Short mmCIF file of C-alpha atoms and ligand atoms in Angstrom, two decimals:
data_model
loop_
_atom_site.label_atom_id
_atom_site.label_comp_id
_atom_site.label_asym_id
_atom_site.label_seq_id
_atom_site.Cartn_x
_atom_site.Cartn_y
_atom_site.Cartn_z
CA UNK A 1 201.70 180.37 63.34
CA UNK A 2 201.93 183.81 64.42
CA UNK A 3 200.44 186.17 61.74
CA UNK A 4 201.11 189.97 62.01
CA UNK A 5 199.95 192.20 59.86
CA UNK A 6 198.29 196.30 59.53
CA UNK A 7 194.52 195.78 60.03
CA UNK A 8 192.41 199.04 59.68
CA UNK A 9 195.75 201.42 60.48
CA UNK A 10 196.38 199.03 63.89
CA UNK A 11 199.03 196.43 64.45
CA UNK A 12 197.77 192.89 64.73
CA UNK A 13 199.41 189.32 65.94
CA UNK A 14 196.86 186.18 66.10
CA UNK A 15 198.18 182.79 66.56
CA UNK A 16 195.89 181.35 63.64
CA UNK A 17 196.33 178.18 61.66
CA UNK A 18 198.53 179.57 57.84
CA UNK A 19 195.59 178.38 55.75
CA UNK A 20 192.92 179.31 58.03
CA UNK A 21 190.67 181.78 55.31
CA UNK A 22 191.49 185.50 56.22
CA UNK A 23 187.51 186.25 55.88
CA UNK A 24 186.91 183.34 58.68
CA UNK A 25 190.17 185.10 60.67
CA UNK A 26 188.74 188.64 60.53
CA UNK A 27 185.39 187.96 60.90
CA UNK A 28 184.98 185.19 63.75
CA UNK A 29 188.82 185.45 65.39
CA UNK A 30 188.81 189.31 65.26
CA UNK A 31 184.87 190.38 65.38
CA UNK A 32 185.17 192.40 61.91
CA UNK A 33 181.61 190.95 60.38
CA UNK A 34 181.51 193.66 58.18
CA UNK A 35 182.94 192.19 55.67
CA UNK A 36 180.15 189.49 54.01
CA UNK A 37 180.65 186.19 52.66
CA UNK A 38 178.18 184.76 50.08
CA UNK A 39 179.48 182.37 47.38
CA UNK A 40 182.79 181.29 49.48
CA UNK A 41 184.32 180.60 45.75
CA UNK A 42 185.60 183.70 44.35
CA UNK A 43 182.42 183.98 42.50
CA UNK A 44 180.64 187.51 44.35
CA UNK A 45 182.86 189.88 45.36
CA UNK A 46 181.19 190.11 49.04
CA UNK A 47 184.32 189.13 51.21
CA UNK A 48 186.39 192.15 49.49
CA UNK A 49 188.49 193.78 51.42
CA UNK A 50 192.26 195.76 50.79
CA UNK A 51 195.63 194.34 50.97
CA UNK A 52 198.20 196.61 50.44
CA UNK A 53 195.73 199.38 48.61
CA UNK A 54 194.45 196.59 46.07
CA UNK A 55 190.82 194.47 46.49
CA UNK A 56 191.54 191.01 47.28
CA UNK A 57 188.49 188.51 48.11
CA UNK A 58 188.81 187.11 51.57
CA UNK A 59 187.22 184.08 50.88
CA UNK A 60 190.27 183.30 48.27
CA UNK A 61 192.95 184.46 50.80
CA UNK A 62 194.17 182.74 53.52
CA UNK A 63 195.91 184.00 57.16
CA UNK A 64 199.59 183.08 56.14
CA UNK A 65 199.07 185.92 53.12
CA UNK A 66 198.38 188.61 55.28
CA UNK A 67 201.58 188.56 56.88
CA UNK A 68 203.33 191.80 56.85
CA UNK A 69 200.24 193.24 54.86
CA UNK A 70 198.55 196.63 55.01
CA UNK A 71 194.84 195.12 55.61
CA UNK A 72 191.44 197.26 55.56
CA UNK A 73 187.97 196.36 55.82
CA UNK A 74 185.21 198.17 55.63
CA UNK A 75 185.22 199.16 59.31
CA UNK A 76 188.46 201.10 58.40
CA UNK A 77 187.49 202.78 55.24
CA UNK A 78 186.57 206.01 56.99
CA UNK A 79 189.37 205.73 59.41
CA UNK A 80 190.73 209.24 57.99
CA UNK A 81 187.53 210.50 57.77
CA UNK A 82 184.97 211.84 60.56
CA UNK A 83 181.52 209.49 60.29
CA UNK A 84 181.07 207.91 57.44
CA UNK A 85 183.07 207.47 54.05
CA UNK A 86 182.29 210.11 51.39
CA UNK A 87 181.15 206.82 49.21
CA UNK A 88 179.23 205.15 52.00
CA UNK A 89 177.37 208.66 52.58
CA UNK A 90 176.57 208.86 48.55
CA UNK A 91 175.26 205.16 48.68
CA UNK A 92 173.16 206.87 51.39
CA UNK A 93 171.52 209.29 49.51
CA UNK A 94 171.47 207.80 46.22
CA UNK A 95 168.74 204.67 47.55
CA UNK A 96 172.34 202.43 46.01
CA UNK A 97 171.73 199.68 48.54
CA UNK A 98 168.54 198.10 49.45
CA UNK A 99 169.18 194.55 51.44
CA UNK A 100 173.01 195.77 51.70
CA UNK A 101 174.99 192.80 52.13
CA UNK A 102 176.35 193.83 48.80
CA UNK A 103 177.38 197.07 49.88
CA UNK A 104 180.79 196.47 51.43
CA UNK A 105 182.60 194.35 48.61
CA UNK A 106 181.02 197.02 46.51
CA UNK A 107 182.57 200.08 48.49
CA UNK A 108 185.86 198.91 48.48
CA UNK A 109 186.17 197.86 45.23
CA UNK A 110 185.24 201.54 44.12
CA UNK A 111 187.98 202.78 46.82
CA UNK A 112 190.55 200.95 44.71
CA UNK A 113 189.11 201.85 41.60
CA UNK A 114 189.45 205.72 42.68
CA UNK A 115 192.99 205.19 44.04
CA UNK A 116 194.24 204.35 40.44
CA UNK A 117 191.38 206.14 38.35
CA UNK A 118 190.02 209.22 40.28
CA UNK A 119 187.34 210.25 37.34
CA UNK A 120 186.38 207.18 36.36
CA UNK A 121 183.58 206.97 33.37
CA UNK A 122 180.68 204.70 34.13
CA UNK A 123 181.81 202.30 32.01
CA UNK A 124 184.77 202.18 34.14
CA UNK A 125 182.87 202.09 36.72
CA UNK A 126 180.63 199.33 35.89
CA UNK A 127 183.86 197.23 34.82
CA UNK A 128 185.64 197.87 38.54
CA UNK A 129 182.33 196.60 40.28
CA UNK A 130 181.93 193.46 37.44
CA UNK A 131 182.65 190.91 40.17
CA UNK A 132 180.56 192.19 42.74
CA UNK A 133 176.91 190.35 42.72
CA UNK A 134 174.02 192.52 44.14
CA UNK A 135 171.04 190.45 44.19
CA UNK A 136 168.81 193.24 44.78
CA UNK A 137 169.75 194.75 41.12
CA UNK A 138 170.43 198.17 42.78
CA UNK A 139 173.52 198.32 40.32
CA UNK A 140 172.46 201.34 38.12
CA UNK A 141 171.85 203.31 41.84
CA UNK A 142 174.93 202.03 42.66
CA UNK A 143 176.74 203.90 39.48
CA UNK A 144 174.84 206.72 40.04
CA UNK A 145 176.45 206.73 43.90
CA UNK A 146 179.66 206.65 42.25
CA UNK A 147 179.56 209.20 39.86
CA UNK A 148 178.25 212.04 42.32
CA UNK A 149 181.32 211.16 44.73
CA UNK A 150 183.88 211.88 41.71
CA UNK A 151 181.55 214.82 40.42
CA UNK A 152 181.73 216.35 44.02
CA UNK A 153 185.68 215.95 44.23
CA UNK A 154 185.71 217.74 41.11
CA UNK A 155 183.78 220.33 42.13
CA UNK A 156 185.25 220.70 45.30
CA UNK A 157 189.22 220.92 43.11
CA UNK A 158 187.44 223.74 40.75
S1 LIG B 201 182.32 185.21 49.36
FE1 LIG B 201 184.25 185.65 48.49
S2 LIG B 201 183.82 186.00 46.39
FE2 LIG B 201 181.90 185.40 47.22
S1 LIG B 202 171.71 195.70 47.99
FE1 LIG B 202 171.10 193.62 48.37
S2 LIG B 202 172.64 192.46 47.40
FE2 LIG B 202 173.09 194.48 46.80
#
């Protein structure tokens, strides 16, 4: 089939087979290996990516979903933005990543935590990020990455 769909603000059609798995489509059919797999079960949040605003893991989707979807991976989350996202850049600076193959499952499950909950407490926080598995334990860096990005919007509003 022919799947269509909004990938990282551009229009895309790939002939793909309906229940190829949209991580294998993006990352070997369309070059996108930013987006990780680990597990390949649902289990580790690596393969996140957005479909229409919300995280959904790649590994668990397949091609025929996307159709007519608003898709972004990682390489589009600082489409809007010049350089890096303001997350990516706080993961930066906080030391949140350390082997990083965590990093963009984590990243966009915080985007769609801040789209619904734009001060979000670290509890809240450490609930969005629940199914994402770093191995390298950076998770309390990881918070701390999060909570300077909302304290700096804040600031920047006051
Ligand atoms: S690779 Fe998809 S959840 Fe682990
Ligand atoms: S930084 Fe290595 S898995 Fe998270």
């Amino acid at each position: 089939m022919i799947v269509s769909f909004e990938l990282n603000g551009k229009e895309v059609h790939i002939e793909t087979a309906p229940d190829r798995r949209a991580i294998d489509l993006l990352r070997e059919d369309l070059g996108l290996t930013g987006t990780k797999e680990s597990c390949g079960n649902g289990d580790c949040g690596a393969c996140s990516i957005l479909v229409d605003d919300k995280v959904r893991l790649s590994c668990l989707t397949l091609a025929a979903q996307l159709q007519g979807r608003k898709v972004v991976t990682i390489e589009g989350v600082c489409m809007e933005t010049d350089g890096l996202h303001p997350l990516q850049e706080s993961f930066v600076e906080s030391g949140a990543l350390q082997c990083g193959y965590c990093t963009p499952g984590m990243i966009i499950a915080i985007i769609d935590l801040l789209n619904s909950n734009p001060n979000p407490s670290r509890n809240e926080i450490r609930e969005a990020i629940s199914g994402n598995l770093c191995r390298c334990g950076a998770y309390q860096k990881i918070l701390d990455a999060v909570e300077k990005v909302v304290r700096d919007r804040i600031e920047r509003k006051s």
